[in-house]
Amino acid sequence: MDNNSKAHFWFDVWTGKTPLKLYIPEDTWHDMPNKECTIQQAFSDPRSIHLQTALKFCPRHLLAQFLTTNDTKDTWIWCSTPNGQFSTKSVWSLLQPATSQKWSALWSPYIPLKWSILLWRMTLNSVPVDGTVKAKGVPLYSKCSCCPNPQEESVLHLFFRSNTANQVWADLSLLLQFNSMEVVTVADGVTSFLTHPELTTIARCLARCTFMVVLWEIWCSRNMARFQGQDMSAKHIINRTMLSICAISTSFKFQKMPHSWLTTLRQTRNGDQKLKVNIPTVVRWLTPPKGRLKLNVDGAFKKTSGEAGGGGILCDHKGNMCCAFAQAYHGLNSSLTAEALALRDGLLICCSRGVPEVLVETDSLNLL
Ligand SMILES: [Zn+2]
């Protein structure tokens, strides 16, 4: 079928099991010009009598695979959905690059945003471990916090090769069907785990969550080691991971949990630790009723540095700001005190402005 071939379109067996000539009715065959044409010639013009006649009388599948041109790059124009209809959705999915699947695997309603963001950063190689910072041109000596014999800290090392990571992944390898040593590059490793084809099964869903929490907990543990001098512990990482998975499976009432997961999670539940994981919830700010103002206050306290501060904003029923304040507090020892001072200062401002009726909102349940 290449340019030099002398094979005949009608007489040679080049597709199927017989020459194409046998499919053509006698009267049509009789009127056919240039019966000796080569395959090349027949295909050179899509409107050629040979190709058109063959398409009309020969089984379609014999020709279908050859009906492309070799000299231009093929591109999709539009594809119908399996039921034969054309929809904007089918165009949209057609235009998505092949990589888009990994994004949809990253974001999901039952996955806390912080896990998704960490993994997203991992695929972009923007998690600020020593190796990444160094690669950006910042000269520094690197000493990882994850191994008894410290090595240079890279993303691959911290999350998949280090002493701590090895212990964690080894412990979970059966549940996750995952071997950290098979990860060659971080981006590919993360993506290929997340886009595993059986993503829809419950076991796979749990595996995906677990994979994400493990990475998150390793990152938290590394930061605690780096900035607060606490040792990294594989056991601690696994415990926290399982508590998160318990909380997620409870919140979202996963049905028909596989046996292996039930056993693991039951062991975790029976431990005396409290479930604590932040599942994202949508919080909306509502305007106060007409004629009333709303005061939102917040305070914060950083234990490690002793810094504290608070602020507030006063708004009317249309959401317009009437006034706002922010200030630092000194010599505090708890965030509750900071919250309380912010509330006091907010109320003082209301009093000084002659606002006697005010709705107050705070996120501190203790203060409330
Ligand atoms: Zn290490």
Tab-separated table of C-alpha atoms and ligand atoms in Angstrom:
chain	number	residue	atom	x	y	z
A	1	MET	CA	0.000	0.000	0.000
A	2	ASP	CA	2.971	2.344	-0.070
A	3	ASN	CA	3.667	4.680	-2.965
A	4	ASN	CA	5.645	2.086	-4.921
A	5	SER	CA	3.177	-0.748	-4.663
A	6	LYS	CA	1.723	-2.057	-7.912
A	7	ALA	CA	-1.018	-4.017	-6.150
A	8	HIS	CA	-4.363	-3.782	-7.906
A	9	PHE	CA	-7.310	-2.299	-6.145
A	10	TRP	CA	-9.854	-4.732	-7.614
A	11	PHE	CA	-7.860	-7.866	-8.366
A	12	ASP	CA	-5.439	-8.320	-5.473
A	13	VAL	CA	-6.356	-9.573	-2.026
A	14	TRP	CA	-5.281	-6.663	0.146
A	15	THR	CA	-8.166	-6.427	2.610
A	16	GLY	CA	-10.460	-9.233	3.722
A	17	LYS	CA	-10.105	-12.664	2.133
A	18	THR	CA	-11.123	-12.093	-1.486
A	19	PRO	CA	-10.472	-9.509	-4.177
A	20	LEU	CA	-12.917	-6.615	-3.903
A	21	LYS	CA	-14.084	-7.245	-7.456
A	22	LEU	CA	-16.235	-10.160	-6.240
A	23	TYR	CA	-18.555	-7.804	-4.335
A	24	ILE	CA	-19.450	-5.687	-7.352
A	25	PRO	CA	-22.643	-6.444	-9.365
A	26	GLU	CA	-21.959	-7.387	-12.960
A	27	ASP	CA	-23.542	-4.364	-14.655
A	28	THR	CA	-21.638	-1.920	-12.415
A	29	TRP	CA	-18.442	-3.834	-13.032
A	30	HIS	CA	-19.017	-3.780	-16.748
A	31	ASP	CA	-19.192	0.027	-16.854
A	32	MET	CA	-16.148	0.539	-14.608
A	33	PRO	CA	-13.334	2.487	-16.321
A	34	ASN	CA	-9.675	1.697	-15.694
A	35	LYS	CA	-10.216	-1.626	-13.913
A	36	GLU	CA	-6.451	-2.120	-13.597
A	37	CYS	CA	-5.968	0.796	-11.203
A	38	THR	CA	-3.625	0.381	-8.224
A	39	ILE	CA	-4.649	0.783	-4.587
A	40	GLN	CA	-2.697	4.039	-4.515
A	41	GLN	CA	-4.624	5.460	-7.438
A	42	ALA	CA	-8.003	4.429	-6.015
A	43	PHE	CA	-7.245	6.150	-2.727
A	44	SER	CA	-5.600	9.209	-4.215
A	45	ASP	CA	-8.966	10.872	-4.760
A	46	PRO	CA	-11.799	10.380	-2.242
A	47	ARG	CA	-14.330	10.903	-5.058
A	48	SER	CA	-12.696	8.386	-7.408
A	49	ILE	CA	-15.197	6.015	-9.001
A	50	HIS	CA	-13.253	3.058	-7.581
A	51	LEU	CA	-13.381	4.125	-3.968
A	52	GLN	CA	-16.996	5.254	-4.210
A	53	THR	CA	-18.100	1.988	-5.840
A	54	ALA	CA	-16.219	-0.066	-3.275
A	55	LEU	CA	-17.804	1.897	-0.443
A	56	LYS	CA	-21.208	1.276	-1.938
A	57	PHE	CA	-20.962	-2.502	-2.440
A	58	CYS	CA	-18.177	-3.915	-0.259
A	59	PRO	CA	-18.589	-4.611	3.486
A	60	ARG	CA	-17.747	-1.351	5.226
A	61	HIS	CA	-15.226	-2.803	7.654
A	62	LEU	CA	-12.937	-3.883	4.814
A	63	LEU	CA	-12.276	-0.251	3.937
A	64	ALA	CA	-12.928	1.627	7.149
A	65	GLN	CA	-9.443	1.198	8.578
A	66	PHE	CA	-7.840	2.653	5.439
A	67	LEU	CA	-9.982	5.744	5.135
A	68	THR	CA	-7.450	8.170	6.553
A	69	THR	CA	-4.840	10.261	4.897
A	70	ASN	CA	-1.252	9.701	5.868
A	71	ASP	CA	0.173	13.127	5.233
A	72	THR	CA	-1.913	15.195	7.673
A	73	LYS	CA	-2.218	14.869	11.410
A	74	ASP	CA	-5.631	13.575	12.458
A	75	THR	CA	-7.631	15.682	14.886
A	76	TRP	CA	-10.990	15.040	16.467
A	77	ILE	CA	-13.726	17.377	15.377
A	78	TRP	CA	-16.683	16.023	17.291
A	79	CYS	CA	-17.698	12.688	18.670
A	80	SER	CA	-21.164	11.469	19.486
A	81	THR	CA	-22.029	9.974	22.859
A	82	PRO	CA	-22.680	6.195	22.946
A	83	ASN	CA	-26.403	6.764	22.307
A	84	GLY	CA	-25.556	8.456	19.028
A	85	GLN	CA	-26.406	12.011	20.083
A	86	PHE	CA	-24.133	15.006	19.924
A	87	SER	CA	-23.914	17.085	23.076
A	88	THR	CA	-21.793	20.011	24.226
A	89	LYS	CA	-20.537	17.706	26.969
A	90	SER	CA	-19.101	15.334	24.377
A	91	VAL	CA	-17.216	18.201	22.731
A	92	TRP	CA	-15.956	19.389	26.074
A	93	SER	CA	-14.584	15.990	27.005
A	94	LEU	CA	-13.050	15.685	23.551
A	95	LEU	CA	-11.189	18.954	23.963
A	96	GLN	CA	-9.828	18.075	27.397
A	97	PRO	CA	-6.167	17.189	27.346
A	98	ALA	CA	-5.418	13.651	28.480
A	99	THR	CA	-4.000	15.018	31.732
A	100	SER	CA	-7.310	16.427	32.935
A	101	GLN	CA	-8.295	13.136	34.539
A	102	LYS	CA	-5.719	13.643	37.241
A	103	TRP	CA	-7.262	16.947	38.239
A	104	SER	CA	-10.703	15.484	38.697
A	105	ALA	CA	-9.155	12.782	40.854
A	106	LEU	CA	-7.578	15.430	43.071
A	107	TRP	CA	-10.686	17.389	44.031
A	108	SER	CA	-13.631	15.711	45.638
A	109	PRO	CA	-16.329	16.802	48.103
A	110	TYR	CA	-15.259	14.358	50.812
A	111	ILE	CA	-11.579	15.245	50.611
A	112	PRO	CA	-10.366	18.188	52.722
A	113	LEU	CA	-9.015	20.937	50.524
A	114	LYS	CA	-5.620	21.013	52.228
A	115	TRP	CA	-4.892	17.428	51.139
A	116	SER	CA	-5.831	18.203	47.551
A	117	ILE	CA	-3.697	21.323	47.524
A	118	LEU	CA	-0.644	19.518	48.884
A	119	LEU	CA	-0.905	16.813	46.204
A	120	TRP	CA	-1.513	19.419	43.539
A	121	ARG	CA	1.679	21.146	44.632
A	122	MET	CA	3.506	17.841	44.600
A	123	THR	CA	2.547	17.266	40.979
A	124	LEU	CA	3.830	20.760	40.164
A	125	ASN	CA	7.020	20.191	42.146
A	126	SER	CA	6.346	23.190	44.352
A	127	VAL	CA	6.438	21.721	47.842
A	128	PRO	CA	9.171	23.734	49.594
A	129	VAL	CA	11.481	20.973	50.804
A	130	ASP	CA	15.203	21.765	50.779
A	131	GLY	CA	15.787	20.275	47.331
A	132	THR	CA	13.058	22.397	45.737
A	133	VAL	CA	14.232	25.588	47.433
A	134	LYS	CA	17.804	24.841	46.366
A	135	ALA	CA	16.712	24.231	42.777
A	136	LYS	CA	15.291	27.759	42.772
A	137	GLY	CA	18.745	29.138	43.402
A	138	VAL	CA	18.754	29.541	47.173
A	139	PRO	CA	22.043	28.145	48.485
A	140	LEU	CA	21.532	25.988	51.584
A	141	TYR	CA	22.786	22.911	53.340
A	142	SER	CA	20.144	20.231	53.508
A	143	LYS	CA	19.674	17.708	56.275
A	144	CYS	CA	16.435	15.742	56.262
A	145	SER	CA	14.394	15.223	59.408
A	146	CYS	CA	13.062	11.827	58.378
A	147	CYS	CA	16.019	9.454	58.743
A	148	PRO	CA	18.404	8.427	61.537
A	149	ASN	CA	21.248	9.084	59.095
A	150	PRO	CA	20.161	12.387	57.574
A	151	GLN	CA	20.332	12.825	53.823
A	152	GLU	CA	19.575	15.647	51.453
A	153	GLU	CA	15.866	16.381	51.572
A	154	SER	CA	13.972	16.116	48.287
A	155	VAL	CA	10.267	15.543	47.690
A	156	LEU	CA	10.936	11.999	46.500
A	157	HIS	CA	13.090	11.308	49.551
A	158	LEU	CA	10.736	12.772	52.147
A	159	PHE	CA	7.509	11.239	50.848
A	160	PHE	CA	8.587	7.943	49.283
A	161	ARG	CA	12.137	6.936	50.158
A	162	SER	CA	12.949	8.125	53.663
A	163	ASN	CA	13.105	5.925	56.688
A	164	THR	CA	9.819	7.278	58.042
A	165	ALA	CA	8.007	7.101	54.687
A	166	ASN	CA	9.218	3.536	54.122
A	167	GLN	CA	7.786	2.385	57.436
A	168	VAL	CA	4.453	4.076	56.758
A	169	TRP	CA	4.051	2.739	53.207
A	170	ALA	CA	5.202	-0.739	54.214
A	171	ASP	CA	2.570	-0.820	56.941
A	172	LEU	CA	-0.174	0.199	54.501
A	173	SER	CA	1.084	-1.611	51.407
A	174	LEU	CA	-1.538	-4.374	51.546
A	175	LEU	CA	-4.476	-2.045	52.055
A	176	LEU	CA	-3.342	0.380	49.380
A	177	GLN	CA	-1.803	-2.105	46.949
A	178	PHE	CA	1.025	0.332	46.716
A	179	ASN	CA	4.786	0.024	46.731
A	180	SER	CA	6.543	3.338	47.324
A	181	MET	CA	9.726	2.027	45.703
A	182	GLU	CA	7.930	1.926	42.360
A	183	VAL	CA	7.563	5.699	42.424
A	184	VAL	CA	10.280	7.066	40.166
A	185	THR	CA	9.178	10.668	39.822
A	186	VAL	CA	6.826	12.276	42.323
A	187	ALA	CA	4.433	13.817	39.796
A	188	ASP	CA	3.995	10.536	37.903
A	189	GLY	CA	3.742	8.504	41.086
A	190	VAL	CA	1.008	10.698	42.536
A	191	THR	CA	-0.880	10.941	39.255
A	192	SER	CA	-0.789	7.253	38.473
A	193	PHE	CA	-2.055	6.345	41.935
A	194	LEU	CA	-4.900	8.844	41.768
A	195	THR	CA	-5.999	7.924	38.262
A	196	HIS	CA	-6.109	4.199	38.893
A	197	PRO	CA	-8.903	2.860	36.673
A	198	GLU	CA	-10.935	1.281	39.499
A	199	LEU	CA	-11.325	4.605	41.225
A	200	THR	CA	-15.073	4.195	41.585
A	201	THR	CA	-15.071	1.229	43.933
A	202	ILE	CA	-15.306	1.938	47.657
A	203	ALA	CA	-11.998	0.227	48.335
A	204	ARG	CA	-10.312	2.368	45.740
A	205	CYS	CA	-11.969	5.475	47.092
A	206	LEU	CA	-10.704	4.701	50.575
A	207	ALA	CA	-7.287	3.912	49.162
A	208	ARG	CA	-7.209	7.260	47.414
A	209	CYS	CA	-8.183	9.136	50.591
A	210	THR	CA	-5.620	7.202	52.608
A	211	PHE	CA	-2.904	7.894	50.078
A	212	MET	CA	-3.689	11.604	50.281
A	213	VAL	CA	-3.808	11.741	54.092
A	214	VAL	CA	-0.551	9.843	54.408
A	215	LEU	CA	1.200	12.417	52.262
A	216	TRP	CA	-0.436	15.217	54.229
A	217	GLU	CA	0.535	13.700	57.581
A	218	ILE	CA	4.115	13.125	56.425
A	219	TRP	CA	4.273	16.782	55.445
A	220	CYS	CA	2.811	17.944	58.802
A	221	SER	CA	5.141	15.644	60.685
A	222	ARG	CA	8.128	16.936	58.744
A	223	ASN	CA	7.179	20.528	59.567
A	224	MET	CA	6.711	19.722	63.249
A	225	ALA	CA	10.171	18.124	63.181
A	226	ARG	CA	11.712	21.020	61.330
A	227	PHE	CA	10.149	23.917	63.197
A	228	GLN	CA	9.126	22.547	66.573
A	229	GLY	CA	11.841	20.003	67.174
A	230	GLN	CA	9.534	16.963	67.401
A	231	ASP	CA	10.761	13.641	66.039
A	232	MET	CA	8.992	12.209	63.023
A	233	SER	CA	7.213	8.992	63.893
A	234	ALA	CA	5.762	6.529	61.390
A	235	LYS	CA	3.398	5.175	64.027
A	236	HIS	CA	2.039	8.635	64.738
A	237	ILE	CA	1.535	9.290	61.015
A	238	ILE	CA	-0.350	6.012	60.548
A	239	ASN	CA	-2.537	6.648	63.608
A	240	ARG	CA	-3.501	10.104	62.467
A	241	THR	CA	-4.140	8.812	58.958
A	242	MET	CA	-6.506	6.116	60.157
A	243	LEU	CA	-8.367	8.573	62.394
A	244	SER	CA	-8.957	10.817	59.403
A	245	ILE	CA	-10.208	7.891	57.334
A	246	CYS	CA	-12.538	6.868	60.174
A	247	ALA	CA	-13.943	10.378	60.335
A	248	ILE	CA	-14.441	10.537	56.576
A	249	SER	CA	-16.100	7.155	56.334
A	250	THR	CA	-18.413	8.120	59.209
A	251	SER	CA	-19.296	11.538	57.786
A	252	PHE	CA	-19.988	10.253	54.310
A	253	LYS	CA	-21.542	6.925	55.326
A	254	PHE	CA	-19.587	4.817	52.870
A	255	GLN	CA	-21.737	1.767	52.143
A	256	LYS	CA	-20.467	-1.796	51.887
A	257	MET	CA	-16.981	-1.253	53.204
A	258	PRO	CA	-14.591	-4.011	52.196
A	259	HIS	CA	-13.667	-6.392	55.004
A	260	SER	CA	-9.998	-5.482	55.157
A	261	TRP	CA	-10.869	-1.821	55.676
A	262	LEU	CA	-13.530	-2.511	58.270
A	263	THR	CA	-11.053	-4.499	60.339
A	264	THR	CA	-8.402	-1.825	60.138
A	265	LEU	CA	-10.796	0.983	60.945
A	266	ARG	CA	-12.384	-0.896	63.841
A	267	GLN	CA	-8.963	-1.289	65.410
A	268	THR	CA	-8.450	2.435	65.093
A	269	ARG	CA	-11.886	3.276	66.496
A	270	ASN	CA	-11.251	1.122	69.533
A	271	GLY	CA	-8.162	3.151	70.306
A	272	ASP	CA	-8.724	5.847	72.898
A	273	GLN	CA	-7.904	8.737	70.587
A	274	LYS	CA	-10.590	11.206	69.638
A	275	LEU	CA	-11.673	11.561	66.017
A	276	LYS	CA	-10.490	14.874	64.733
A	277	VAL	CA	-10.439	15.843	61.096
A	278	ASN	CA	-11.654	18.931	59.381
A	279	ILE	CA	-14.173	18.119	56.697
A	280	PRO	CA	-14.852	21.173	54.540
A	281	THR	CA	-18.212	22.850	55.082
A	282	VAL	CA	-19.621	25.877	53.322
A	283	VAL	CA	-20.034	28.844	55.643
A	284	ARG	CA	-22.004	31.845	54.431
A	285	TRP	CA	-22.003	35.305	55.841
A	286	LEU	CA	-25.570	36.546	56.195
A	287	THR	CA	-26.552	40.192	56.349
A	288	PRO	CA	-28.252	41.474	59.547
A	289	PRO	CA	-31.944	42.462	59.404
A	290	LYS	CA	-32.714	45.958	58.107
A	291	GLY	CA	-31.978	48.697	60.616
A	292	ARG	CA	-29.484	46.620	62.547
A	293	LEU	CA	-25.714	46.351	62.233
A	294	LYS	CA	-23.608	43.222	62.475
A	295	LEU	CA	-20.226	43.070	64.168
A	296	ASN	CA	-17.891	40.217	63.164
A	297	VAL	CA	-14.892	39.771	65.451
A	298	ASP	CA	-11.936	37.422	65.484
A	299	GLY	CA	-8.831	37.009	67.593
A	300	ALA	CA	-5.713	34.902	67.154
A	301	PHE	CA	-2.823	33.804	69.318
A	302	LYS	CA	0.384	32.069	68.277
A	303	LYS	CA	1.703	29.910	71.063
A	304	THR	CA	5.215	29.532	69.652
A	305	SER	CA	5.959	33.251	69.423
A	306	GLY	CA	3.457	34.684	71.905
A	307	GLU	CA	2.124	37.070	69.261
A	308	ALA	CA	-1.564	37.909	69.404
A	309	GLY	CA	-4.004	40.135	67.636
A	310	GLY	CA	-7.629	40.744	66.905
A	311	GLY	CA	-9.940	42.621	64.626
A	312	GLY	CA	-13.490	43.213	63.637
A	313	ILE	CA	-15.792	44.677	61.039
A	314	LEU	CA	-19.172	46.356	61.384
A	315	CYS	CA	-21.588	46.023	58.456
A	316	ASP	CA	-25.123	47.163	57.654
A	317	HIS	CA	-28.021	45.158	56.188
A	318	LYS	CA	-26.689	45.576	52.663
A	319	GLY	CA	-23.259	44.272	53.587
A	320	ASN	CA	-21.641	47.731	53.417
A	321	MET	CA	-18.793	48.274	55.838
A	322	CYS	CA	-19.442	50.963	58.500
A	323	CYS	CA	-16.095	50.610	60.226
A	324	ALA	CA	-13.357	48.101	60.929
A	325	PHE	CA	-10.394	47.684	63.234
A	326	ALA	CA	-7.366	45.458	63.759
A	327	GLN	CA	-4.757	45.544	66.458
A	328	ALA	CA	-1.988	43.620	68.172
A	329	TYR	CA	-2.354	42.404	71.781
A	330	HIS	CA	0.584	41.812	74.090
A	331	GLY	CA	1.249	39.526	77.001
A	332	LEU	CA	-1.560	37.054	76.320
A	333	ASN	CA	-1.437	33.314	76.898
A	334	SER	CA	-4.422	31.934	75.000
A	335	SER	CA	-6.413	32.461	71.839
A	336	LEU	CA	-9.598	32.732	73.919
A	337	THR	CA	-8.205	35.904	75.515
A	338	ALA	CA	-7.445	37.324	72.076
A	339	GLU	CA	-10.989	36.475	70.926
A	340	ALA	CA	-12.429	38.140	74.021
A	341	LEU	CA	-10.332	41.288	73.603
A	342	ALA	CA	-11.375	41.572	69.973
A	343	LEU	CA	-15.017	41.344	71.062
A	344	ARG	CA	-14.474	43.969	73.793
A	345	ASP	CA	-12.802	46.367	71.352
A	346	GLY	CA	-15.554	45.807	68.795
A	347	LEU	CA	-18.260	46.590	71.352
A	348	LEU	CA	-16.340	49.674	72.544
A	349	ILE	CA	-16.258	51.004	69.001
A	350	CYS	CA	-20.003	50.413	68.662
A	351	CYS	CA	-20.629	52.281	71.938
A	352	SER	CA	-18.398	55.189	70.943
A	353	ARG	CA	-20.321	55.484	67.675
A	354	GLY	CA	-23.694	55.376	69.359
A	355	VAL	CA	-24.725	51.980	68.000
A	356	PRO	CA	-26.725	50.402	70.830
A	357	GLU	CA	-28.258	47.468	68.925
A	358	VAL	CA	-25.759	45.187	67.292
A	359	LEU	CA	-25.601	41.550	66.230
A	360	VAL	CA	-22.268	39.966	67.086
A	361	GLU	CA	-20.715	37.032	65.280
A	362	THR	CA	-17.614	35.083	66.339
A	363	ASP	CA	-16.150	31.711	65.382
A	364	SER	CA	-15.089	31.004	68.959
A	365	LEU	CA	-17.548	28.626	70.561
A	366	ASN	CA	-15.755	29.033	73.881
A	367	LEU	CA	-16.244	32.767	73.806
A	368	LEU	CA	-19.869	32.364	72.790
B	1	ZN	ZN	15.357	11.406	55.357
